[in-house]
Amino acid sequence: MTLPSPDSKTQLALYRQMLLIRHFEQKIVELYPEQEIRTPVHLCVGQEAVAAGVCAHLRDSDTIFTTHRNHGHCLAKGMSLKKMLAEFYGKETGCCRGKGGSMHPCAPEVGILGTSAIVGGGIPIAVGAAWANQMRGIPAVTVTFFGDGATEEGAFHESLNFAALKKIPVIFVCENNLYATASAIGKRQPAAGSIAARAATYGLPGKLINGNDVIEVYLAAGEAVIRAKQGLGPTLIEAETFRWFAHVGPVDDTKTGHRPANELTRWKKKCPIQHLRKALLSKKILTPDDEKIWQKKFDRSFEEALYFAKTSLPSGIEQLTTHVFA
Ligand SMILES: Cc1ncc(C[n+]2csc(CCOP(=O)(O)OP(=O)(O)O)c2C)c(N)n1
Ligand SMILES: [Mg+2]
């Protein structure tokens, strides 16, 4: 199945979505040194195309399960900026009443049912949620986003096997950013070839794509969504990409010797936003005026959300025993 290239309107929407995610992340980078944000932050700068390209196909009734590196996925899935920022600031108006921080967002109204920061932890939960939809006859699709590190967990393999066996409407999206914390993939997975190739072992399609090309992501995800909704079962997508900041926090880890600086420089040249921008400008689908208008809108909504977050009440001690398993 080969889908046609997205039309101009869709390409523009994908571009805008990536810009919005980058804008959010840059604001977090600016605000973090104030030390008012009460949570670690795992930034996704450089990886925006995966979130934008996949979530463009999803409706509120479709569900996603993401990881510690979730800001892009949550924004692209339609999470409220106010609830998201309030959560970062540990406020009772946050999406988890200030108890989850940035790593455990939950927004059932837009299909974010819960997030696990246990590496690989969200994958079987996503399969379970998708299986429940299948059994209830609900025509929804579930996406589980995870990193390359998660493919070394048993849960990844068990989930692929079970989902393929039961033709569960789930899409496994691996954001292979070549590192799990400071550990390079080449030193951890030397023998088995690509992550996508492992899908064949379990009897589902696996596709390795350029995760910095939002159109390629959009097309691969579109095919996987159609397959899932037609009852044909799961797909594994491996999207190769790269994070620009350190594993956690607005820090440059090339200075700490974790990743070589020239590797980051090479990947910055493959920026997913600049890549599409050039194409859209040359085809006159995008004008610099569009960008200025959007930036102003992003600034305004961010400022409003930040005001909401900063002026909300902190999560009180009484919250410790509510909405938790005891
Ligand atoms: C089961 C488990 N082991 C270890 C950790 C600590 N940890 C948090 S993130 C991470 C690396 C994850 O790498 P990857 O899956 O590639 O995602 P990325 O951070 O690159 O997006 C580790 C080891 C954890 N949270 N859960
Ligand atoms: Mg990784």
mmCIF file of N, CA, C and O in Angstrom, residues 220-309:
data_model
loop_
_atom_site.group_PDB
_atom_site.id
_atom_site.type_symbol
_atom_site.label_atom_id
_atom_site.label_comp_id
_atom_site.label_asym_id
_atom_site.label_seq_id
_atom_site.Cartn_x
_atom_site.Cartn_y
_atom_site.Cartn_z
ATOM 1 N N ALA A 220 4.470 6.753 6.365
ATOM 2 C CA ALA A 220 4.624 5.445 7.031
ATOM 3 C C ALA A 220 3.536 5.261 8.090
ATOM 4 O O ALA A 220 2.924 4.180 8.203
ATOM 5 N N ALA A 221 3.277 6.319 8.851
ATOM 6 C CA ALA A 221 2.254 6.222 9.902
ATOM 7 C C ALA A 221 0.871 6.057 9.282
ATOM 8 O O ALA A 221 0.034 5.299 9.793
ATOM 9 N N GLY A 222 0.628 6.751 8.174
ATOM 10 C CA GLY A 222 -0.677 6.654 7.495
ATOM 11 C C GLY A 222 -0.954 5.223 7.061
ATOM 12 O O GLY A 222 -2.069 4.704 7.246
ATOM 13 N N GLU A 223 0.052 4.581 6.503
ATOM 14 C CA GLU A 223 -0.124 3.186 6.068
ATOM 15 C C GLU A 223 -0.392 2.276 7.271
ATOM 16 O O GLU A 223 -1.233 1.385 7.218
ATOM 17 N N ALA A 224 0.336 2.538 8.358
ATOM 18 C CA ALA A 224 0.158 1.708 9.558
ATOM 19 C C ALA A 224 -1.241 1.898 10.155
ATOM 20 O O ALA A 224 -1.861 0.935 10.629
ATOM 21 N N VAL A 225 -1.738 3.131 10.120
ATOM 22 C CA VAL A 225 -3.078 3.406 10.666
ATOM 23 C C VAL A 225 -4.133 2.682 9.829
ATOM 24 O O VAL A 225 -5.036 2.029 10.366
ATOM 25 N N ILE A 226 -3.987 2.755 8.516
ATOM 26 C CA ILE A 226 -4.967 2.074 7.643
ATOM 27 C C ILE A 226 -4.946 0.566 7.909
ATOM 28 O O ILE A 226 -5.976 -0.074 8.082
ATOM 29 N N ARG A 227 -3.739 0.027 7.988
ATOM 30 C CA ARG A 227 -3.584 -1.408 8.249
ATOM 31 C C ARG A 227 -4.278 -1.804 9.566
ATOM 32 O O ARG A 227 -5.041 -2.760 9.616
ATOM 33 N N ALA A 228 -4.011 -1.006 10.603
ATOM 34 C CA ALA A 228 -4.601 -1.318 11.914
ATOM 35 C C ALA A 228 -6.122 -1.227 11.849
ATOM 36 O O ALA A 228 -6.832 -2.095 12.358
ATOM 37 N N LYS A 229 -6.619 -0.176 11.185
ATOM 38 C CA LYS A 229 -8.077 0.027 11.162
ATOM 39 C C LYS A 229 -8.775 -0.977 10.251
ATOM 40 O O LYS A 229 -9.963 -1.232 10.401
ATOM 41 N N GLN A 230 -8.031 -1.574 9.325
ATOM 42 C CA GLN A 230 -8.634 -2.614 8.467
ATOM 43 C C GLN A 230 -8.591 -3.989 9.140
ATOM 44 O O GLN A 230 -8.941 -4.989 8.525
ATOM 45 N N GLY A 231 -8.073 -4.039 10.360
ATOM 46 C CA GLY A 231 -8.029 -5.321 11.072
ATOM 47 C C GLY A 231 -6.846 -6.185 10.673
ATOM 48 O O GLY A 231 -6.815 -7.388 10.939
ATOM 49 N N LEU A 232 -5.840 -5.576 10.020
ATOM 50 C CA LEU A 232 -4.700 -6.367 9.547
ATOM 51 C C LEU A 232 -3.586 -6.465 10.581
ATOM 52 O O LEU A 232 -2.599 -7.157 10.368
ATOM 53 N N GLY A 233 -3.726 -5.720 11.685
ATOM 54 C CA GLY A 233 -2.773 -5.871 12.787
ATOM 55 C C GLY A 233 -1.732 -4.773 12.873
ATOM 56 O O GLY A 233 -1.829 -3.737 12.225
ATOM 57 N N PRO A 234 -0.723 -5.033 13.710
ATOM 58 C CA PRO A 234 0.248 -3.990 14.068
ATOM 59 C C PRO A 234 1.341 -3.766 13.026
ATOM 60 O O PRO A 234 1.525 -4.580 12.124
ATOM 61 N N THR A 235 2.049 -2.653 13.202
ATOM 62 C CA THR A 235 3.218 -2.313 12.378
ATOM 63 C C THR A 235 4.283 -1.775 13.319
ATOM 64 O O THR A 235 3.959 -1.094 14.297
ATOM 65 N N LEU A 236 5.526 -2.062 13.005
ATOM 66 C CA LEU A 236 6.647 -1.440 13.730
ATOM 67 C C LEU A 236 7.296 -0.417 12.802
ATOM 68 O O LEU A 236 7.650 -0.741 11.658
ATOM 69 N N ILE A 237 7.419 0.809 13.299
ATOM 70 C CA ILE A 237 8.123 1.853 12.539
ATOM 71 C C ILE A 237 9.359 2.235 13.336
ATOM 72 O O ILE A 237 9.259 2.557 14.530
ATOM 73 N N GLU A 238 10.487 2.189 12.704
ATOM 74 C CA GLU A 238 11.724 2.675 13.336
ATOM 75 C C GLU A 238 12.092 3.985 12.645
ATOM 76 O O GLU A 238 12.423 3.995 11.456
ATOM 77 N N ALA A 239 12.016 5.067 13.398
ATOM 78 C CA ALA A 239 12.294 6.386 12.832
ATOM 79 C C ALA A 239 13.651 6.859 13.349
ATOM 80 O O ALA A 239 13.804 7.120 14.550
ATOM 81 N N GLU A 240 14.612 6.939 12.452
ATOM 82 C CA GLU A 240 15.951 7.336 12.889
ATOM 83 C C GLU A 240 16.022 8.851 13.024
ATOM 84 O O GLU A 240 15.637 9.594 12.116
ATOM 85 N N THR A 241 16.510 9.295 14.169
ATOM 86 C CA THR A 241 16.524 10.730 14.469
ATOM 87 C C THR A 241 17.638 11.021 15.468
ATOM 88 O O THR A 241 18.480 10.168 15.728
ATOM 89 N N PHE A 242 17.626 12.206 16.053
ATOM 90 C CA PHE A 242 18.704 12.566 16.979
ATOM 91 C C PHE A 242 18.230 13.679 17.905
ATOM 92 O O PHE A 242 17.574 14.620 17.458
ATOM 93 N N ARG A 243 18.551 13.544 19.204
ATOM 94 C CA ARG A 243 18.188 14.651 20.110
ATOM 95 C C ARG A 243 19.332 15.650 20.181
ATOM 96 O O ARG A 243 20.496 15.260 20.147
ATOM 97 N N TRP A 244 18.966 16.922 20.286
ATOM 98 C CA TRP A 244 19.984 17.977 20.273
ATOM 99 C C TRP A 244 20.531 18.280 21.663
ATOM 100 O O TRP A 244 21.638 18.774 21.805
ATOM 101 N N PHE A 245 19.701 18.056 22.672
ATOM 102 C CA PHE A 245 20.164 18.316 24.043
ATOM 103 C C PHE A 245 20.570 17.004 24.713
ATOM 104 O O PHE A 245 20.400 15.928 24.137
ATOM 105 N N ALA A 246 21.063 17.130 25.924
ATOM 106 C CA ALA A 246 21.468 15.950 26.688
ATOM 107 C C ALA A 246 20.255 15.061 26.968
ATOM 108 O O ALA A 246 19.115 15.467 26.749
ATOM 109 N N HIS A 247 20.494 13.875 27.488
ATOM 110 C CA HIS A 247 19.398 12.966 27.820
ATOM 111 C C HIS A 247 18.330 13.685 28.655
ATOM 112 O O HIS A 247 17.143 13.570 28.392
ATOM 113 N N VAL A 248 18.783 14.434 29.643
ATOM 114 C CA VAL A 248 17.823 15.156 30.487
ATOM 115 C C VAL A 248 18.332 16.572 30.743
ATOM 116 O O VAL A 248 19.529 16.782 30.951
ATOM 117 N N GLY A 249 17.399 17.513 30.683
ATOM 118 C CA GLY A 249 17.739 18.905 30.970
ATOM 119 C C GLY A 249 18.273 19.646 29.758
ATOM 120 O O GLY A 249 18.727 19.035 28.785
ATOM 121 N N PRO A 250 18.211 20.990 29.845
ATOM 122 C CA PRO A 250 18.675 21.818 28.722
ATOM 123 C C PRO A 250 20.198 21.943 28.727
ATOM 124 O O PRO A 250 20.750 23.024 28.929
ATOM 125 N N VAL A 251 20.855 20.836 28.531
ATOM 126 C CA VAL A 251 22.304 20.755 28.688
ATOM 127 C C VAL A 251 22.923 20.237 27.395
ATOM 128 O O VAL A 251 22.340 19.387 26.728
ATOM 129 N N ASP A 252 24.120 20.746 27.087
ATOM 130 C CA ASP A 252 24.855 20.248 25.922
ATOM 131 C C ASP A 252 25.758 19.102 26.395
ATOM 132 O O ASP A 252 26.744 19.325 27.081
ATOM 133 N N ASP A 253 25.415 17.869 26.046
ATOM 134 C CA ASP A 253 26.196 16.736 26.568
ATOM 135 C C ASP A 253 27.437 16.438 25.731
ATOM 136 O O ASP A 253 28.203 15.540 26.067
ATOM 137 N N THR A 254 27.635 17.185 24.652
ATOM 138 C CA THR A 254 28.862 16.931 23.887
ATOM 139 C C THR A 254 30.064 17.479 24.662
ATOM 140 O O THR A 254 31.186 17.049 24.452
ATOM 141 N N LYS A 255 29.776 18.409 25.599
ATOM 142 C CA LYS A 255 30.872 18.979 26.403
ATOM 143 C C LYS A 255 31.280 18.033 27.530
ATOM 144 O O LYS A 255 32.336 18.170 28.112
ATOM 145 N N THR A 256 30.377 17.094 27.864
ATOM 146 C CA THR A 256 30.690 16.181 28.967
ATOM 147 C C THR A 256 31.274 14.873 28.444
ATOM 148 O O THR A 256 31.494 13.931 29.206
ATOM 149 N N GLY A 257 31.474 14.807 27.135
ATOM 150 C CA GLY A 257 32.101 13.618 26.551
ATOM 151 C C GLY A 257 31.139 12.471 26.289
ATOM 152 O O GLY A 257 31.557 11.372 25.964
ATOM 153 N N HIS A 258 29.824 12.711 26.453
ATOM 154 C CA HIS A 258 28.875 11.620 26.214
ATOM 155 C C HIS A 258 28.660 11.330 24.736
ATOM 156 O O HIS A 258 28.500 10.195 24.333
ATOM 157 N N ARG A 259 28.608 12.406 23.948
ATOM 158 C CA ARG A 259 28.422 12.212 22.504
ATOM 159 C C ARG A 259 29.402 13.132 21.783
ATOM 160 O O ARG A 259 29.614 14.280 22.220
ATOM 161 N N PRO A 260 29.962 12.691 20.669
ATOM 162 C CA PRO A 260 30.912 13.554 19.968
ATOM 163 C C PRO A 260 30.232 14.802 19.387
ATOM 164 O O PRO A 260 29.127 14.695 18.841
ATOM 165 N N ALA A 261 30.895 15.944 19.515
ATOM 166 C CA ALA A 261 30.307 17.199 19.034
ATOM 167 C C ALA A 261 30.051 17.154 17.535
ATOM 168 O O ALA A 261 29.040 17.680 17.046
ATOM 169 N N ASN A 262 30.930 16.498 16.790
ATOM 170 C CA ASN A 262 30.728 16.509 15.326
ATOM 171 C C ASN A 262 29.511 15.680 14.901
ATOM 172 O O ASN A 262 28.894 15.942 13.874
ATOM 173 N N GLU A 263 29.117 14.723 15.744
ATOM 174 C CA GLU A 263 27.907 13.949 15.439
ATOM 175 C C GLU A 263 26.669 14.853 15.554
ATOM 176 O O GLU A 263 25.786 14.851 14.692
ATOM 177 N N LEU A 264 26.668 15.661 16.611
ATOM 178 C CA LEU A 264 25.551 16.587 16.790
ATOM 179 C C LEU A 264 25.526 17.624 15.661
ATOM 180 O O LEU A 264 24.459 17.946 15.114
ATOM 181 N N THR A 265 26.680 18.129 15.287
ATOM 182 C CA THR A 265 26.745 19.128 14.206
ATOM 183 C C THR A 265 26.167 18.532 12.924
ATOM 184 O O THR A 265 25.384 19.189 12.226
ATOM 185 N N ARG A 266 26.530 17.281 12.648
ATOM 186 C CA ARG A 266 26.014 16.624 11.429
ATOM 187 C C ARG A 266 24.492 16.515 11.477
ATOM 188 O O ARG A 266 23.802 16.810 10.516
ATOM 189 N N TRP A 267 23.956 16.149 12.633
ATOM 190 C CA TRP A 267 22.506 15.972 12.741
ATOM 191 C C TRP A 267 21.772 17.311 12.724
ATOM 192 O O TRP A 267 20.641 17.391 12.238
ATOM 193 N N LYS A 268 22.417 18.352 13.249
ATOM 194 C CA LYS A 268 21.743 19.663 13.214
ATOM 195 C C LYS A 268 21.534 20.115 11.768
ATOM 196 O O LYS A 268 20.568 20.798 11.448
ATOM 197 N N LYS A 269 22.452 19.695 10.915
ATOM 198 C CA LYS A 269 22.289 20.039 9.487
ATOM 199 C C LYS A 269 21.094 19.305 8.882
ATOM 200 O O LYS A 269 20.612 19.663 7.829
ATOM 201 N N LYS A 270 20.651 18.251 9.574
ATOM 202 C CA LYS A 270 19.495 17.494 9.073
ATOM 203 C C LYS A 270 18.232 17.882 9.863
ATOM 204 O O LYS A 270 17.334 17.053 10.046
ATOM 205 N N CYS A 271 18.193 19.112 10.344
ATOM 206 C CA CYS A 271 17.050 19.575 11.154
ATOM 207 C C CYS A 271 15.727 19.307 10.430
ATOM 208 O O CYS A 271 15.536 19.734 9.291
ATOM 209 N N PRO A 272 14.795 18.618 11.100
ATOM 210 C CA PRO A 272 13.533 18.285 10.425
ATOM 211 C C PRO A 272 12.728 19.525 10.024
ATOM 212 O O PRO A 272 12.008 19.500 9.021
ATOM 213 N N ILE A 273 12.866 20.589 10.796
ATOM 214 C CA ILE A 273 12.077 21.797 10.514
ATOM 215 C C ILE A 273 12.661 22.524 9.300
ATOM 216 O O ILE A 273 11.941 22.893 8.362
ATOM 217 N N GLN A 274 13.981 22.704 9.312
ATOM 218 C CA GLN A 274 14.617 23.396 8.183
ATOM 219 C C GLN A 274 14.437 22.615 6.891
ATOM 220 O O GLN A 274 14.251 23.199 5.814
ATOM 221 N N HIS A 275 14.484 21.305 7.007
ATOM 222 C CA HIS A 275 14.340 20.420 5.847
ATOM 223 C C HIS A 275 13.021 20.717 5.105
ATOM 224 O O HIS A 275 12.995 20.945 3.901
ATOM 225 N N LEU A 276 11.919 20.733 5.868
ATOM 226 C CA LEU A 276 10.623 20.983 5.229
ATOM 227 C C LEU A 276 10.468 22.458 4.864
ATOM 228 O O LEU A 276 9.879 22.795 3.835
ATOM 229 N N ARG A 277 11.013 23.332 5.693
ATOM 230 C CA ARG A 277 10.873 24.767 5.459
ATOM 231 C C ARG A 277 11.384 25.153 4.069
ATOM 232 O O ARG A 277 10.704 25.849 3.307
ATOM 233 N N LYS A 278 12.575 24.649 3.779
ATOM 234 C CA LYS A 278 13.180 24.973 2.471
ATOM 235 C C LYS A 278 12.253 24.542 1.342
ATOM 236 O O LYS A 278 12.001 25.300 0.403
ATOM 237 N N ALA A 279 11.729 23.337 1.461
ATOM 238 C CA ALA A 279 10.862 22.807 0.396
ATOM 239 C C ALA A 279 9.584 23.650 0.284
ATOM 240 O O ALA A 279 9.157 24.012 -0.817
ATOM 241 N N LEU A 280 8.998 23.997 1.411
ATOM 242 C CA LEU A 280 7.730 24.740 1.372
ATOM 243 C C LEU A 280 7.923 26.160 0.850
ATOM 244 O O LEU A 280 7.071 26.688 0.126
ATOM 245 N N LEU A 281 9.043 26.772 1.240
ATOM 246 C CA LEU A 281 9.306 28.133 0.752
ATOM 247 C C LEU A 281 9.528 28.115 -0.756
ATOM 248 O O LEU A 281 8.994 28.962 -1.483
ATOM 249 N N SER A 282 10.290 27.137 -1.215
ATOM 250 C CA SER A 282 10.597 27.129 -2.653
ATOM 251 C C SER A 282 9.337 26.848 -3.478
ATOM 252 O O SER A 282 9.197 27.348 -4.580
ATOM 253 N N LYS A 283 8.399 26.076 -2.903
ATOM 254 C CA LYS A 283 7.152 25.811 -3.650
ATOM 255 C C LYS A 283 6.100 26.895 -3.384
ATOM 256 O O LYS A 283 4.961 26.782 -3.831
ATOM 257 N N LYS A 284 6.470 27.913 -2.618
ATOM 258 C CA LYS A 284 5.585 29.021 -2.237
ATOM 259 C C LYS A 284 4.318 28.543 -1.492
ATOM 260 O O LYS A 284 3.272 29.168 -1.514
ATOM 261 N N ILE A 285 4.460 27.407 -0.824
ATOM 262 C CA ILE A 285 3.356 26.923 0.024
ATOM 263 C C ILE A 285 3.397 27.696 1.343
ATOM 264 O O ILE A 285 2.382 27.958 1.975
ATOM 265 N N LEU A 286 4.605 28.090 1.730
ATOM 266 C CA LEU A 286 4.823 28.816 2.993
ATOM 267 C C LEU A 286 5.401 30.189 2.672
ATOM 268 O O LEU A 286 6.217 30.326 1.758
ATOM 269 N N THR A 287 4.964 31.193 3.434
ATOM 270 C CA THR A 287 5.586 32.517 3.301
ATOM 271 C C THR A 287 6.155 32.897 4.670
ATOM 272 O O THR A 287 5.629 32.452 5.705
ATOM 273 N N PRO A 288 7.207 33.725 4.707
ATOM 274 C CA PRO A 288 7.736 34.151 6.002
ATOM 275 C C PRO A 288 6.669 34.838 6.857
ATOM 276 O O PRO A 288 6.724 34.783 8.084
ATOM 277 N N ASP A 289 5.658 35.445 6.215
ATOM 278 C CA ASP A 289 4.577 36.080 6.990
ATOM 279 C C ASP A 289 3.780 35.043 7.784
ATOM 280 O O ASP A 289 3.388 35.296 8.923
ATOM 281 N N ASP A 290 3.533 33.886 7.157
ATOM 282 C CA ASP A 290 2.818 32.813 7.882
ATOM 283 C C ASP A 290 3.552 32.521 9.184
ATOM 284 O O ASP A 290 2.958 32.410 10.257
ATOM 285 N N GLU A 291 4.875 32.399 9.050
ATOM 286 C CA GLU A 291 5.682 32.024 10.215
ATOM 287 C C GLU A 291 5.604 33.086 11.305
ATOM 288 O O GLU A 291 5.499 32.769 12.489
ATOM 289 N N LYS A 292 5.654 34.358 10.865
ATOM 290 C CA LYS A 292 5.603 35.439 11.873
ATOM 291 C C LYS A 292 4.281 35.399 12.631
ATOM 292 O O LYS A 292 4.235 35.557 13.847
ATOM 293 N N ILE A 293 3.191 35.189 11.875
ATOM 294 C CA ILE A 293 1.857 35.144 12.514
ATOM 295 C C ILE A 293 1.792 33.976 13.505
ATOM 296 O O ILE A 293 1.333 34.121 14.637
ATOM 297 N N TRP A 294 2.292 32.828 13.080
ATOM 298 C CA TRP A 294 2.256 31.657 13.969
ATOM 299 C C TRP A 294 3.096 31.900 15.219
ATOM 300 O O TRP A 294 2.672 31.578 16.326
ATOM 301 N N GLN A 295 4.304 32.442 15.025
ATOM 302 C CA GLN A 295 5.183 32.660 16.184
ATOM 303 C C GLN A 295 4.477 33.551 17.207
ATOM 304 O O GLN A 295 4.544 33.299 18.412
ATOM 305 N N LYS A 296 3.776 34.589 16.702
ATOM 306 C CA LYS A 296 3.060 35.485 17.632
ATOM 307 C C LYS A 296 1.982 34.710 18.385
ATOM 308 O O LYS A 296 1.794 34.884 19.584
ATOM 309 N N LYS A 297 1.253 33.866 17.633
ATOM 310 C CA LYS A 297 0.194 33.059 18.276
ATOM 311 C C LYS A 297 0.786 32.110 19.312
ATOM 312 O O LYS A 297 0.265 31.953 20.409
ATOM 313 N N PHE A 298 1.890 31.465 18.953
ATOM 314 C CA PHE A 298 2.527 30.533 19.896
ATOM 315 C C PHE A 298 2.961 31.291 21.151
ATOM 316 O O PHE A 298 2.777 30.829 22.272
ATOM 317 N N ASP A 299 3.573 32.477 20.934
ATOM 318 C CA ASP A 299 4.036 33.280 22.074
ATOM 319 C C ASP A 299 2.865 33.600 22.998
ATOM 320 O O ASP A 299 2.960 33.450 24.211
ATOM 321 N N ARG A 300 1.746 34.047 22.374
ATOM 322 C CA ARG A 300 0.593 34.461 23.183
ATOM 323 C C ARG A 300 0.043 33.273 23.968
ATOM 324 O O ARG A 300 -0.191 33.375 25.176
ATOM 325 N N SER A 301 -0.176 32.133 23.297
ATOM 326 C CA SER A 301 -0.747 31.007 24.059
ATOM 327 C C SER A 301 0.217 30.515 25.117
ATOM 328 O O SER A 301 -0.215 30.102 26.198
ATOM 329 N N PHE A 302 1.511 30.573 24.833
ATOM 330 C CA PHE A 302 2.462 30.113 25.847
ATOM 331 C C PHE A 302 2.418 31.048 27.057
ATOM 332 O O PHE A 302 2.398 30.595 28.206
ATOM 333 N N GLU A 303 2.407 32.355 26.791
ATOM 334 C CA GLU A 303 2.377 33.323 27.904
ATOM 335 C C GLU A 303 1.142 33.115 28.775
ATOM 336 O O GLU A 303 1.216 33.168 29.999
ATOM 337 N N GLU A 304 -0.001 32.900 28.118
ATOM 338 C CA GLU A 304 -1.251 32.678 28.877
ATOM 339 C C GLU A 304 -1.128 31.420 29.746
ATOM 340 O O GLU A 304 -1.507 31.409 30.919
ATOM 341 N N ALA A 305 -0.588 30.357 29.141
ATOM 342 C CA ALA A 305 -0.459 29.082 29.871
ATOM 343 C C ALA A 305 0.540 29.232 31.021
ATOM 344 O O ALA A 305 0.338 28.693 32.110
ATOM 345 N N LEU A 306 1.589 29.991 30.769
ATOM 346 C CA LEU A 306 2.611 30.179 31.807
ATOM 347 C C LEU A 306 2.032 30.968 32.991
ATOM 348 O O LEU A 306 2.264 30.640 34.155
ATOM 349 N N TYR A 307 1.239 31.979 32.679
ATOM 350 C CA TYR A 307 0.597 32.770 33.722
ATOM 351 C C TYR A 307 -0.322 31.866 34.555
ATOM 352 O O TYR A 307 -0.299 31.881 35.789
ATOM 353 N N PHE A 308 -1.088 31.044 33.845
ATOM 354 C CA PHE A 308 -1.997 30.098 34.506
ATOM 355 C C PHE A 308 -1.198 29.175 35.437
ATOM 356 O O PHE A 308 -1.552 28.976 36.600
ATOM 357 N N ALA A 309 -0.092 28.652 34.895
ATOM 358 C CA ALA A 309 0.715 27.695 35.670
ATOM 359 C C ALA A 309 1.313 28.375 36.898
ATOM 360 O O ALA A 309 1.252 27.854 38.014
#
